[in-house]
């Protein structure tokens, strides 16, 4: 059996995969089992921040691999401590909890918010407001937090204590903010929901209300984080100071790692025994993340913004394009054509693009070369125009 047949036979049917068997790559170029090359505008869903097989990242990971791969959180390791320090220095957050994925990072945020409130106010103040059309993960708690009815079937009972507010409508948010609310959790650009950025005034108004009522502001930067939107974290483009920031996807450049960064109010909320993870903050992943994070500097971020502008300028008003949304190198393109159809035709022509709801979604490597980007966008434009 070939890879596709083996996969279809032995792997749970949870994914409808594109017809591509990836074998290797370099930077923004991926090679399949037949030697065909593709320009990658997806980064493994915003994960491969510096593309495939980035030399510095490989060397950082390999060096750590030859020292120690794992010891568990019963002991100290240097890469985990160094990474936490770097994250705190770059964000002003106070402490970090390490997990292995976005959903787990959000689980930590949910537990931390509820404990903060129960420590301070007792029971009955555990509701978390999220937005309709949000996506926060696939575990039971994060599915419950996800504001999409289509996700709230099959697996009930779901967790109580989540209420959903329509995005960008402050009065509706305010109306839900009763005395049972302990936190609000937001993606500043809804990723899976269709690359929809939140309005700045809306987010500022929420932040103000939260601070007045001691409601924690949790920002889910699992997708928007680590340079993706043109600042290190997307919240840095909004005038807010979150209490908890979660991230994952691009953090370790392709290795599984997530984290919840905890601000002043909640830095001491989680105590020994109240939360944990066997793999979380694993030294290999931490070494990978250190390599990525230390290179997301002003020059790279300015390039991310410029490349994002370049893509927007190329696509806005182009034949078949209805609108372009998003920030930095996290872009959604609404087209006359079906998005999945566009993605399949791009693949045939050697370009990898993603979809989000009815949009084509672009999440290229942050350091994609301009000539590669140009070539891929011309092909995408051609497909959309057909
Ligand atoms: C992808 C994503 C998640 C879930 O991350 P996993 O690593 O798949 O668990 C959570 N929140 C947002 C905003 C995401 O984009």
mmCIF file of C-alpha atoms and ligand atoms in Angstrom:
data_model
loop_
_atom_site.group_PDB
_atom_site.id
_atom_site.type_symbol
_atom_site.label_atom_id
_atom_site.label_comp_id
_atom_site.label_asym_id
_atom_site.label_seq_id
_atom_site.Cartn_x
_atom_site.Cartn_y
_atom_site.Cartn_z
ATOM 1 C CA UNK A 1 0.000 0.000 0.000
ATOM 2 C CA UNK A 2 1.206 3.520 -0.669
ATOM 3 C CA UNK A 3 1.107 6.256 1.959
ATOM 4 C CA UNK A 4 -2.375 7.489 1.072
ATOM 5 C CA UNK A 5 -3.839 3.978 1.219
ATOM 6 C CA UNK A 6 -2.091 3.176 4.519
ATOM 7 C CA UNK A 7 -3.303 6.448 5.987
ATOM 8 C CA UNK A 8 -6.878 5.905 4.825
ATOM 9 C CA UNK A 9 -6.831 2.375 6.212
ATOM 10 C CA UNK A 10 -5.202 2.912 9.582
ATOM 11 C CA UNK A 11 -5.698 6.539 10.607
ATOM 12 C CA UNK A 12 -8.890 7.767 12.243
ATOM 13 C CA UNK A 13 -11.038 9.610 9.728
ATOM 14 C CA UNK A 14 -10.855 12.998 11.447
ATOM 15 C CA UNK A 15 -9.197 14.857 8.562
ATOM 16 C CA UNK A 16 -10.206 15.420 4.975
ATOM 17 C CA UNK A 17 -6.697 15.728 3.596
ATOM 18 C CA UNK A 18 -5.488 17.441 0.445
ATOM 19 C CA UNK A 19 -3.891 15.027 -2.049
ATOM 20 C CA UNK A 20 -0.273 15.827 -1.098
ATOM 21 C CA UNK A 21 2.238 13.494 0.545
ATOM 22 C CA UNK A 22 4.909 15.831 1.922
ATOM 23 C CA UNK A 23 8.410 14.378 2.045
ATOM 24 C CA UNK A 24 10.872 17.204 2.536
ATOM 25 C CA UNK A 25 11.429 20.890 1.988
ATOM 26 C CA UNK A 26 13.566 23.965 2.399
ATOM 27 C CA UNK A 27 12.258 27.330 3.527
ATOM 28 C CA UNK A 28 8.943 28.033 1.799
ATOM 29 C CA UNK A 29 9.337 25.135 -0.657
ATOM 30 C CA UNK A 30 7.868 21.693 0.019
ATOM 31 C CA UNK A 31 8.634 18.576 -2.039
ATOM 32 C CA UNK A 32 6.172 15.701 -2.414
ATOM 33 C CA UNK A 33 6.801 11.971 -2.928
ATOM 34 C CA UNK A 34 7.036 12.423 -6.696
ATOM 35 C CA UNK A 35 9.597 15.215 -6.443
ATOM 36 C CA UNK A 36 7.078 17.932 -7.313
ATOM 37 C CA UNK A 37 7.731 21.262 -5.565
ATOM 38 C CA UNK A 38 5.198 23.575 -3.981
ATOM 39 C CA UNK A 39 5.502 27.112 -2.644
ATOM 40 C CA UNK A 40 4.034 26.980 0.843
ATOM 41 C CA UNK A 41 1.623 29.752 1.869
ATOM 42 C CA UNK A 42 0.267 27.738 4.808
ATOM 43 C CA UNK A 43 3.250 26.977 7.103
ATOM 44 C CA UNK A 44 1.481 23.870 8.432
ATOM 45 C CA UNK A 45 -1.280 26.189 9.732
ATOM 46 C CA UNK A 46 0.968 28.992 11.005
ATOM 47 C CA UNK A 47 3.388 26.586 12.679
ATOM 48 C CA UNK A 48 6.588 26.582 10.604
ATOM 49 C CA UNK A 49 7.404 30.226 11.410
ATOM 50 C CA UNK A 50 10.724 30.151 9.555
ATOM 51 C CA UNK A 51 9.692 27.581 6.968
ATOM 52 C CA UNK A 52 10.994 24.047 6.554
ATOM 53 C CA UNK A 53 14.412 22.962 7.877
ATOM 54 C CA UNK A 54 15.635 26.415 8.905
ATOM 55 C CA UNK A 55 19.375 25.987 9.611
ATOM 56 C CA UNK A 56 19.565 27.915 12.883
ATOM 57 C CA UNK A 57 16.475 26.228 14.261
ATOM 58 C CA UNK A 58 17.771 22.753 13.325
ATOM 59 C CA UNK A 59 21.080 23.485 14.968
ATOM 60 C CA UNK A 60 19.417 24.726 18.200
ATOM 61 C CA UNK A 61 17.127 21.691 18.353
ATOM 62 C CA UNK A 62 19.877 19.233 17.454
ATOM 63 C CA UNK A 63 22.270 20.643 20.046
ATOM 64 C CA UNK A 64 19.616 20.186 22.737
ATOM 65 C CA UNK A 65 18.714 16.718 21.419
ATOM 66 C CA UNK A 66 22.305 15.627 22.023
ATOM 67 C CA UNK A 67 22.179 16.875 25.630
ATOM 68 C CA UNK A 68 18.869 15.675 27.089
ATOM 69 C CA UNK A 69 15.488 15.201 25.417
ATOM 70 C CA UNK A 70 13.187 15.060 28.458
ATOM 71 C CA UNK A 71 13.227 14.823 32.245
ATOM 72 C CA UNK A 72 9.666 15.938 33.211
ATOM 73 C CA UNK A 73 8.598 18.906 35.267
ATOM 74 C CA UNK A 74 9.733 17.256 38.477
ATOM 75 C CA UNK A 75 13.144 18.762 37.656
ATOM 76 C CA UNK A 76 14.648 21.952 36.237
ATOM 77 C CA UNK A 77 15.954 22.396 32.684
ATOM 78 C CA UNK A 78 17.772 25.419 31.315
ATOM 79 C CA UNK A 79 15.959 25.899 27.964
ATOM 80 C CA UNK A 80 12.534 26.043 29.639
ATOM 81 C CA UNK A 81 13.674 28.641 32.168
ATOM 82 C CA UNK A 82 15.458 30.716 29.509
ATOM 83 C CA UNK A 83 12.399 30.637 27.248
ATOM 84 C CA UNK A 84 10.065 31.751 30.039
ATOM 85 C CA UNK A 85 12.406 34.667 30.795
ATOM 86 C CA UNK A 86 12.513 35.691 27.120
ATOM 87 C CA UNK A 87 8.704 35.539 26.806
ATOM 88 C CA UNK A 88 8.236 37.641 29.945
ATOM 89 C CA UNK A 89 10.850 40.193 28.886
ATOM 90 C CA UNK A 90 9.287 40.573 25.450
ATOM 91 C CA UNK A 91 5.702 40.900 26.724
ATOM 92 C CA UNK A 92 5.833 42.289 30.253
ATOM 93 C CA UNK A 93 3.900 39.247 31.454
ATOM 94 C CA UNK A 94 5.101 37.814 34.788
ATOM 95 C CA UNK A 95 5.077 34.010 34.579
ATOM 96 C CA UNK A 96 4.603 31.273 31.977
ATOM 97 C CA UNK A 97 2.924 27.874 32.076
ATOM 98 C CA UNK A 98 4.099 25.534 29.301
ATOM 99 C CA UNK A 99 1.816 23.083 27.504
ATOM 100 C CA UNK A 100 1.974 21.183 24.218
ATOM 101 C CA UNK A 101 -0.767 22.724 22.104
ATOM 102 C CA UNK A 102 -3.125 25.634 21.725
ATOM 103 C CA UNK A 103 -6.046 23.838 23.319
ATOM 104 C CA UNK A 104 -3.936 22.998 26.355
ATOM 105 C CA UNK A 105 -2.694 26.567 26.627
ATOM 106 C CA UNK A 106 -6.339 27.682 26.691
ATOM 107 C CA UNK A 107 -7.241 24.985 29.240
ATOM 108 C CA UNK A 108 -4.633 26.533 31.511
ATOM 109 C CA UNK A 109 -6.083 30.016 30.950
ATOM 110 C CA UNK A 110 -9.617 28.783 31.752
ATOM 111 C CA UNK A 111 -8.503 27.004 34.935
ATOM 112 C CA UNK A 112 -6.391 29.960 36.019
ATOM 113 C CA UNK A 113 -9.234 32.459 35.494
ATOM 114 C CA UNK A 114 -11.712 30.343 37.452
ATOM 115 C CA UNK A 115 -9.279 29.783 40.317
ATOM 116 C CA UNK A 116 -8.398 33.478 40.488
ATOM 117 C CA UNK A 117 -12.071 34.273 40.868
ATOM 118 C CA UNK A 118 -12.899 31.499 43.337
ATOM 119 C CA UNK A 119 -9.847 32.375 45.495
ATOM 120 C CA UNK A 120 -10.960 35.999 45.649
ATOM 121 C CA UNK A 121 -14.757 35.941 45.435
ATOM 122 C CA UNK A 122 -15.824 32.383 46.302
ATOM 123 C CA UNK A 123 -18.203 30.348 44.166
ATOM 124 C CA UNK A 124 -20.744 31.552 41.594
ATOM 125 C CA UNK A 125 -18.368 33.689 39.567
ATOM 126 C CA UNK A 126 -17.059 31.282 36.934
ATOM 127 C CA UNK A 127 -18.613 32.342 33.610
ATOM 128 C CA UNK A 128 -16.283 33.071 30.724
ATOM 129 C CA UNK A 129 -17.523 35.136 27.789
ATOM 130 C CA UNK A 130 -16.200 34.212 24.354
ATOM 131 C CA UNK A 131 -17.300 35.372 20.917
ATOM 132 C CA UNK A 132 -19.554 33.766 18.354
ATOM 133 C CA UNK A 133 -17.547 32.284 15.507
ATOM 134 C CA UNK A 134 -14.492 31.907 17.755
ATOM 135 C CA UNK A 135 -12.210 28.884 17.867
ATOM 136 C CA UNK A 136 -10.350 27.901 21.022
ATOM 137 C CA UNK A 137 -9.553 24.196 20.554
ATOM 138 C CA UNK A 138 -10.862 20.636 20.470
ATOM 139 C CA UNK A 139 -10.754 19.501 24.099
ATOM 140 C CA UNK A 140 -14.059 19.450 25.999
ATOM 141 C CA UNK A 141 -13.415 22.767 27.784
ATOM 142 C CA UNK A 142 -12.055 24.579 24.746
ATOM 143 C CA UNK A 143 -14.844 23.198 22.523
ATOM 144 C CA UNK A 144 -17.286 24.540 25.075
ATOM 145 C CA UNK A 145 -15.484 27.890 24.864
ATOM 146 C CA UNK A 146 -15.661 27.829 21.062
ATOM 147 C CA UNK A 147 -18.633 29.946 19.963
ATOM 148 C CA UNK A 148 -19.819 27.862 17.015
ATOM 149 C CA UNK A 149 -23.047 25.834 17.188
ATOM 150 C CA UNK A 150 -21.642 23.369 14.651
ATOM 151 C CA UNK A 151 -19.000 22.401 17.237
ATOM 152 C CA UNK A 152 -21.588 21.850 19.976
ATOM 153 C CA UNK A 153 -23.019 18.579 18.737
ATOM 154 C CA UNK A 154 -22.155 14.873 19.222
ATOM 155 C CA UNK A 155 -20.104 15.223 22.394
ATOM 156 C CA UNK A 156 -22.445 16.563 25.057
ATOM 157 C CA UNK A 157 -22.744 17.294 27.867
ATOM 158 C CA UNK A 158 -20.428 20.256 27.325
ATOM 159 C CA UNK A 159 -19.005 22.392 30.122
ATOM 160 C CA UNK A 160 -21.245 24.960 31.729
ATOM 161 C CA UNK A 161 -20.134 28.515 32.225
ATOM 162 C CA UNK A 162 -19.505 29.839 28.739
ATOM 163 C CA UNK A 163 -21.557 32.594 27.124
ATOM 164 C CA UNK A 164 -21.098 33.831 23.579
ATOM 165 C CA UNK A 165 -21.230 37.449 22.476
ATOM 166 C CA UNK A 166 -21.427 38.548 18.816
ATOM 167 C CA UNK A 167 -18.109 40.089 17.726
ATOM 168 C CA UNK A 168 -17.717 43.865 17.416
ATOM 169 C CA UNK A 169 -21.001 44.729 19.198
ATOM 170 C CA UNK A 170 -20.113 46.217 22.564
ATOM 171 C CA UNK A 171 -23.673 46.653 23.941
ATOM 172 C CA UNK A 172 -24.296 42.919 23.438
ATOM 173 C CA UNK A 173 -21.077 42.161 25.286
ATOM 174 C CA UNK A 174 -21.962 44.495 28.132
ATOM 175 C CA UNK A 175 -25.386 42.897 28.465
ATOM 176 C CA UNK A 176 -23.777 39.489 29.069
ATOM 177 C CA UNK A 177 -21.355 40.884 31.653
ATOM 178 C CA UNK A 178 -23.243 40.052 34.842
ATOM 179 C CA UNK A 179 -21.871 39.280 38.329
ATOM 180 C CA UNK A 180 -21.207 35.616 37.401
ATOM 181 C CA UNK A 181 -18.507 36.551 34.879
ATOM 182 C CA UNK A 182 -14.842 35.945 35.783
ATOM 183 C CA UNK A 183 -13.179 36.330 32.392
ATOM 184 C CA UNK A 184 -13.492 37.064 28.704
ATOM 185 C CA UNK A 185 -11.491 35.175 26.087
ATOM 186 C CA UNK A 186 -10.880 36.668 22.634
ATOM 187 C CA UNK A 187 -8.973 36.024 19.422
ATOM 188 C CA UNK A 188 -8.038 39.478 18.103
ATOM 189 C CA UNK A 189 -8.166 38.087 14.584
ATOM 190 C CA UNK A 190 -10.532 35.123 14.455
ATOM 191 C CA UNK A 191 -8.537 32.543 12.526
ATOM 192 C CA UNK A 192 -10.585 29.418 11.894
ATOM 193 C CA UNK A 193 -13.700 31.606 11.932
ATOM 194 C CA UNK A 194 -12.646 33.326 8.686
ATOM 195 C CA UNK A 195 -9.740 35.713 9.419
ATOM 196 C CA UNK A 196 -11.873 38.443 10.992
ATOM 197 C CA UNK A 197 -10.000 41.140 12.946
ATOM 198 C CA UNK A 198 -11.774 42.731 15.908
ATOM 199 C CA UNK A 199 -12.317 46.520 15.906
ATOM 200 C CA UNK A 200 -9.850 48.458 18.053
ATOM 201 C CA UNK A 201 -12.553 50.527 19.828
ATOM 202 C CA UNK A 202 -14.549 47.384 20.621
ATOM 203 C CA UNK A 203 -11.538 45.664 22.162
ATOM 204 C CA UNK A 204 -10.576 48.805 24.126
ATOM 205 C CA UNK A 205 -14.120 49.094 25.485
ATOM 206 C CA UNK A 206 -14.049 45.442 26.595
ATOM 207 C CA UNK A 207 -10.646 45.923 28.236
ATOM 208 C CA UNK A 208 -11.921 48.979 30.141
ATOM 209 C CA UNK A 209 -15.022 47.186 31.405
ATOM 210 C CA UNK A 210 -12.918 44.173 32.419
ATOM 211 C CA UNK A 211 -10.489 46.258 34.423
ATOM 212 C CA UNK A 212 -13.335 48.129 36.185
ATOM 213 C CA UNK A 213 -15.001 44.864 37.248
ATOM 214 C CA UNK A 214 -11.914 42.723 37.881
ATOM 215 C CA UNK A 215 -12.889 40.483 34.969
ATOM 216 C CA UNK A 216 -9.803 38.832 33.484
ATOM 217 C CA UNK A 217 -8.933 39.579 29.877
ATOM 218 C CA UNK A 218 -7.621 36.436 28.158
ATOM 219 C CA UNK A 219 -6.228 36.876 24.653
ATOM 220 C CA UNK A 220 -5.987 33.689 22.581
ATOM 221 C CA UNK A 221 -2.912 34.252 20.411
ATOM 222 C CA UNK A 222 -2.516 30.604 19.458
ATOM 223 C CA UNK A 223 -2.666 31.589 15.778
ATOM 224 C CA UNK A 224 -1.977 35.355 15.841
ATOM 225 C CA UNK A 225 1.095 35.097 18.067
ATOM 226 C CA UNK A 226 4.834 34.917 17.470
ATOM 227 C CA UNK A 227 5.103 37.554 14.757
ATOM 228 C CA UNK A 228 2.282 36.316 12.551
ATOM 229 C CA UNK A 229 0.333 39.599 12.451
ATOM 230 C CA UNK A 230 3.341 41.919 12.160
ATOM 231 C CA UNK A 231 3.916 42.504 15.871
ATOM 232 C CA UNK A 232 5.298 39.889 18.244
ATOM 233 C CA UNK A 233 1.766 39.411 19.612
ATOM 234 C CA UNK A 234 -1.348 40.862 18.010
ATOM 235 C CA UNK A 235 -2.467 42.504 21.289
ATOM 236 C CA UNK A 236 0.478 44.878 20.863
ATOM 237 C CA UNK A 237 -1.499 46.531 18.033
ATOM 238 C CA UNK A 238 -4.458 47.085 20.359
ATOM 239 C CA UNK A 239 -4.366 49.447 23.322
ATOM 240 C CA UNK A 240 -4.830 46.764 25.958
ATOM 241 C CA UNK A 241 -2.968 44.947 28.713
ATOM 242 C CA UNK A 242 -4.195 41.351 28.833
ATOM 243 C CA UNK A 243 -4.190 39.368 32.089
ATOM 244 C CA UNK A 244 -3.456 36.106 30.258
ATOM 245 C CA UNK A 245 -2.059 35.556 26.761
ATOM 246 C CA UNK A 246 -2.075 32.052 25.284
ATOM 247 C CA UNK A 247 -0.046 30.975 22.289
ATOM 248 C CA UNK A 248 1.111 27.820 20.497
ATOM 249 C CA UNK A 249 1.226 27.173 16.714
ATOM 250 C CA UNK A 250 4.288 29.167 15.561
ATOM 251 C CA UNK A 251 5.979 29.338 18.970
ATOM 252 C CA UNK A 252 8.504 26.527 18.520
ATOM 253 C CA UNK A 253 8.775 26.673 14.727
ATOM 254 C CA UNK A 254 7.262 23.230 14.088
ATOM 255 C CA UNK A 255 7.603 21.435 17.408
ATOM 256 C CA UNK A 256 4.528 20.968 19.616
ATOM 257 C CA UNK A 257 4.513 23.649 22.283
ATOM 258 C CA UNK A 258 1.934 25.976 23.763
ATOM 259 C CA UNK A 259 1.982 28.327 26.695
ATOM 260 C CA UNK A 260 -0.154 30.568 28.845
ATOM 261 C CA UNK A 261 1.570 33.792 29.834
ATOM 262 C CA UNK A 262 0.267 35.100 33.136
ATOM 263 C CA UNK A 263 0.096 38.784 34.045
ATOM 264 C CA UNK A 264 0.465 40.469 37.413
ATOM 265 C CA UNK A 265 -3.018 39.647 38.764
ATOM 266 C CA UNK A 266 -2.799 35.918 38.123
ATOM 267 C CA UNK A 267 0.922 35.233 38.380
ATOM 268 C CA UNK A 268 0.543 33.358 41.686
ATOM 269 C CA UNK A 269 -2.931 31.857 41.105
ATOM 270 C CA UNK A 270 -1.767 28.430 39.980
ATOM 271 C CA UNK A 271 0.055 26.677 42.820
ATOM 272 C CA UNK A 272 1.846 23.327 43.129
ATOM 273 C CA UNK A 273 -0.531 20.501 42.302
ATOM 274 C CA UNK A 274 -3.262 22.664 40.734
ATOM 275 C CA UNK A 275 -2.101 22.199 37.157
ATOM 276 C CA UNK A 276 0.620 20.393 35.226
ATOM 277 C CA UNK A 277 1.787 18.584 32.108
ATOM 278 C CA UNK A 278 4.221 15.711 31.567
ATOM 279 C CA UNK A 279 5.663 17.054 28.326
ATOM 280 C CA UNK A 280 4.967 20.782 28.790
ATOM 281 C CA UNK A 281 8.104 22.892 28.343
ATOM 282 C CA UNK A 282 10.067 19.896 27.091
ATOM 283 C CA UNK A 283 13.721 20.989 26.533
ATOM 284 C CA UNK A 284 13.741 20.122 22.814
ATOM 285 C CA UNK A 285 10.633 22.211 22.106
ATOM 286 C CA UNK A 286 11.932 24.977 24.368
ATOM 287 C CA UNK A 287 15.248 25.084 22.469
ATOM 288 C CA UNK A 288 13.314 25.343 19.195
ATOM 289 C CA UNK A 289 11.148 28.143 20.585
ATOM 290 C CA UNK A 290 14.186 30.053 21.878
ATOM 291 C CA UNK A 291 15.683 29.945 18.390
ATOM 292 C CA UNK A 292 12.478 31.238 16.794
ATOM 293 C CA UNK A 293 11.555 33.856 19.370
ATOM 294 C CA UNK A 294 15.022 35.380 19.619
ATOM 295 C CA UNK A 295 14.951 36.046 15.862
ATOM 296 C CA UNK A 296 11.525 37.724 15.678
ATOM 297 C CA UNK A 297 13.037 41.214 15.794
ATOM 298 C CA UNK A 298 11.920 44.624 14.496
ATOM 299 C CA UNK A 299 13.395 43.998 11.042
ATOM 300 C CA UNK A 300 11.550 40.696 10.626
ATOM 301 C CA UNK A 301 8.288 42.177 11.931
ATOM 302 C CA UNK A 302 8.555 45.110 9.550
ATOM 303 C CA UNK A 303 9.124 42.631 6.680
ATOM 304 C CA UNK A 304 6.026 40.688 7.800
ATOM 305 C CA UNK A 305 3.958 43.882 7.621
ATOM 306 C CA UNK A 306 5.415 44.815 4.210
ATOM 307 C CA UNK A 307 4.775 41.367 2.739
ATOM 308 C CA UNK A 308 1.230 41.466 4.122
ATOM 309 C CA UNK A 309 0.692 44.844 2.424
ATOM 310 C CA UNK A 310 2.167 43.491 -0.796
ATOM 311 C CA UNK A 311 -0.300 40.584 -0.819
ATOM 312 C CA UNK A 312 -3.231 42.884 0.002
ATOM 313 C CA UNK A 313 -2.272 45.309 -2.786
ATOM 314 C CA UNK A 314 -1.916 42.479 -5.293
ATOM 315 C CA UNK A 315 -5.255 40.884 -4.436
ATOM 316 C CA UNK A 316 -7.589 43.752 -3.576
ATOM 317 C CA UNK A 317 -9.634 44.542 -6.664
ATOM 318 C CA UNK A 318 -8.143 41.629 -8.645
ATOM 319 C CA UNK A 319 -10.587 39.634 -10.839
ATOM 320 C CA UNK A 320 -12.706 37.272 -8.707
ATOM 321 C CA UNK A 321 -11.598 38.807 -5.376
ATOM 322 C CA UNK A 322 -14.384 40.255 -3.230
ATOM 323 C CA UNK A 323 -12.377 41.318 -0.173
ATOM 324 C CA UNK A 324 -9.133 40.770 1.726
ATOM 325 C CA UNK A 325 -9.057 40.742 5.543
ATOM 326 C CA UNK A 326 -6.483 40.147 8.234
ATOM 327 C CA UNK A 327 -3.253 41.512 9.687
ATOM 328 C CA UNK A 328 0.372 40.985 8.653
ATOM 329 C CA UNK A 329 0.860 37.534 7.165
ATOM 330 C CA UNK A 330 -2.487 36.223 8.410
ATOM 331 C CA UNK A 331 -4.858 36.969 5.540
ATOM 332 C CA UNK A 332 -8.297 35.841 4.380
ATOM 333 C CA UNK A 333 -9.495 36.276 0.807
ATOM 334 C CA UNK A 334 -13.167 36.243 -0.011
ATOM 335 C CA UNK A 335 -13.595 35.150 -3.618
ATOM 336 C CA UNK A 336 -16.389 34.530 -6.096
ATOM 337 C CA UNK A 337 -15.116 30.990 -6.415
ATOM 338 C CA UNK A 338 -15.395 28.220 -3.800
ATOM 339 C CA UNK A 339 -12.377 28.413 -1.461
ATOM 340 C CA UNK A 340 -11.722 24.672 -1.337
ATOM 341 C CA UNK A 341 -11.810 24.536 -5.147
ATOM 342 C CA UNK A 342 -9.252 27.370 -5.258
ATOM 343 C CA UNK A 343 -7.009 25.531 -2.783
ATOM 344 C CA UNK A 344 -7.145 22.314 -4.847
ATOM 345 C CA UNK A 345 -6.361 24.109 -8.106
ATOM 346 C CA UNK A 346 -3.496 26.019 -6.465
ATOM 347 C CA UNK A 347 -2.089 22.712 -5.245
ATOM 348 C CA UNK A 348 -2.151 21.341 -8.802
ATOM 349 C CA UNK A 349 -0.216 24.412 -9.888
ATOM 350 C CA UNK A 350 2.351 24.071 -7.109
ATOM 351 C CA UNK A 351 1.081 26.461 -4.437
ATOM 352 C CA UNK A 352 -0.198 25.501 -0.986
ATOM 353 C CA UNK A 353 -2.979 27.700 0.421
ATOM 354 C CA UNK A 354 -5.421 27.083 3.266
ATOM 355 C CA UNK A 355 -9.077 27.876 3.747
ATOM 356 C CA UNK A 356 -11.066 29.281 6.688
ATOM 357 C CA UNK A 357 -14.840 29.025 6.379
ATOM 358 C CA UNK A 358 -15.586 30.381 2.872
ATOM 359 C CA UNK A 359 -12.273 32.221 2.525
ATOM 360 C CA UNK A 360 -8.885 31.339 1.122
ATOM 361 C CA UNK A 361 -6.447 31.734 4.013
ATOM 362 C CA UNK A 362 -2.777 32.628 3.701
ATOM 363 C CA UNK A 363 -0.263 32.021 6.502
ATOM 364 C CA UNK A 364 3.124 31.929 4.733
ATOM 365 C CA UNK A 365 6.426 31.454 6.568
ATOM 366 C CA UNK A 366 7.379 34.779 8.176
ATOM 367 C CA UNK A 367 10.684 34.823 6.261
ATOM 368 C CA UNK A 368 9.341 33.737 2.846
ATOM 369 C CA UNK A 369 11.509 35.195 0.076
ATOM 370 C CA UNK A 370 9.918 37.987 -1.925
ATOM 371 C CA UNK A 371 10.440 36.213 -5.283
ATOM 372 C CA UNK A 372 8.765 33.051 -3.965
ATOM 373 C CA UNK A 373 5.891 35.075 -2.560
ATOM 374 C CA UNK A 374 5.497 36.946 -5.848
ATOM 375 C CA UNK A 375 5.411 33.735 -7.887
ATOM 376 C CA UNK A 376 2.875 32.091 -5.561
ATOM 377 C CA UNK A 377 0.583 35.134 -5.500
ATOM 378 C CA UNK A 378 0.584 35.331 -9.322
ATOM 379 C CA UNK A 379 -0.504 31.686 -9.486
ATOM 380 C CA UNK A 380 -3.174 32.250 -6.818
ATOM 381 C CA UNK A 381 -4.460 35.306 -8.681
ATOM 382 C CA UNK A 382 -4.690 33.273 -11.880
ATOM 383 C CA UNK A 383 -6.669 30.522 -10.151
ATOM 384 C CA UNK A 384 -9.055 32.975 -8.480
ATOM 385 C CA UNK A 385 -9.637 34.785 -11.794
ATOM 386 C CA UNK A 386 -10.617 31.588 -13.664
HETATM 387 C C1 LIG B 1 -5.374 26.373 16.356
HETATM 388 C C2 LIG B 1 -6.011 27.150 17.425
HETATM 389 C C3 LIG B 1 -6.291 26.588 18.687
HETATM 390 C C4 LIG B 1 -6.056 25.130 18.993
HETATM 391 O O1 LIG B 1 -4.702 24.779 18.927
HETATM 392 P P1 LIG B 1 -4.271 23.228 18.925
HETATM 393 O O2 LIG B 1 -2.763 23.296 18.976
HETATM 394 O O3 LIG B 1 -4.795 22.631 17.662
HETATM 395 O O4 LIG B 1 -4.849 22.613 20.129
HETATM 396 C C5 LIG B 1 -6.809 27.411 19.659
HETATM 397 N N1 LIG B 1 -7.066 28.709 19.425
HETATM 398 C C6 LIG B 1 -6.816 29.287 18.226
HETATM 399 C C7 LIG B 1 -7.092 30.731 18.030
HETATM 400 C C8 LIG B 1 -6.299 28.524 17.182
HETATM 401 O O5 LIG B 1 -6.082 29.078 15.993
#
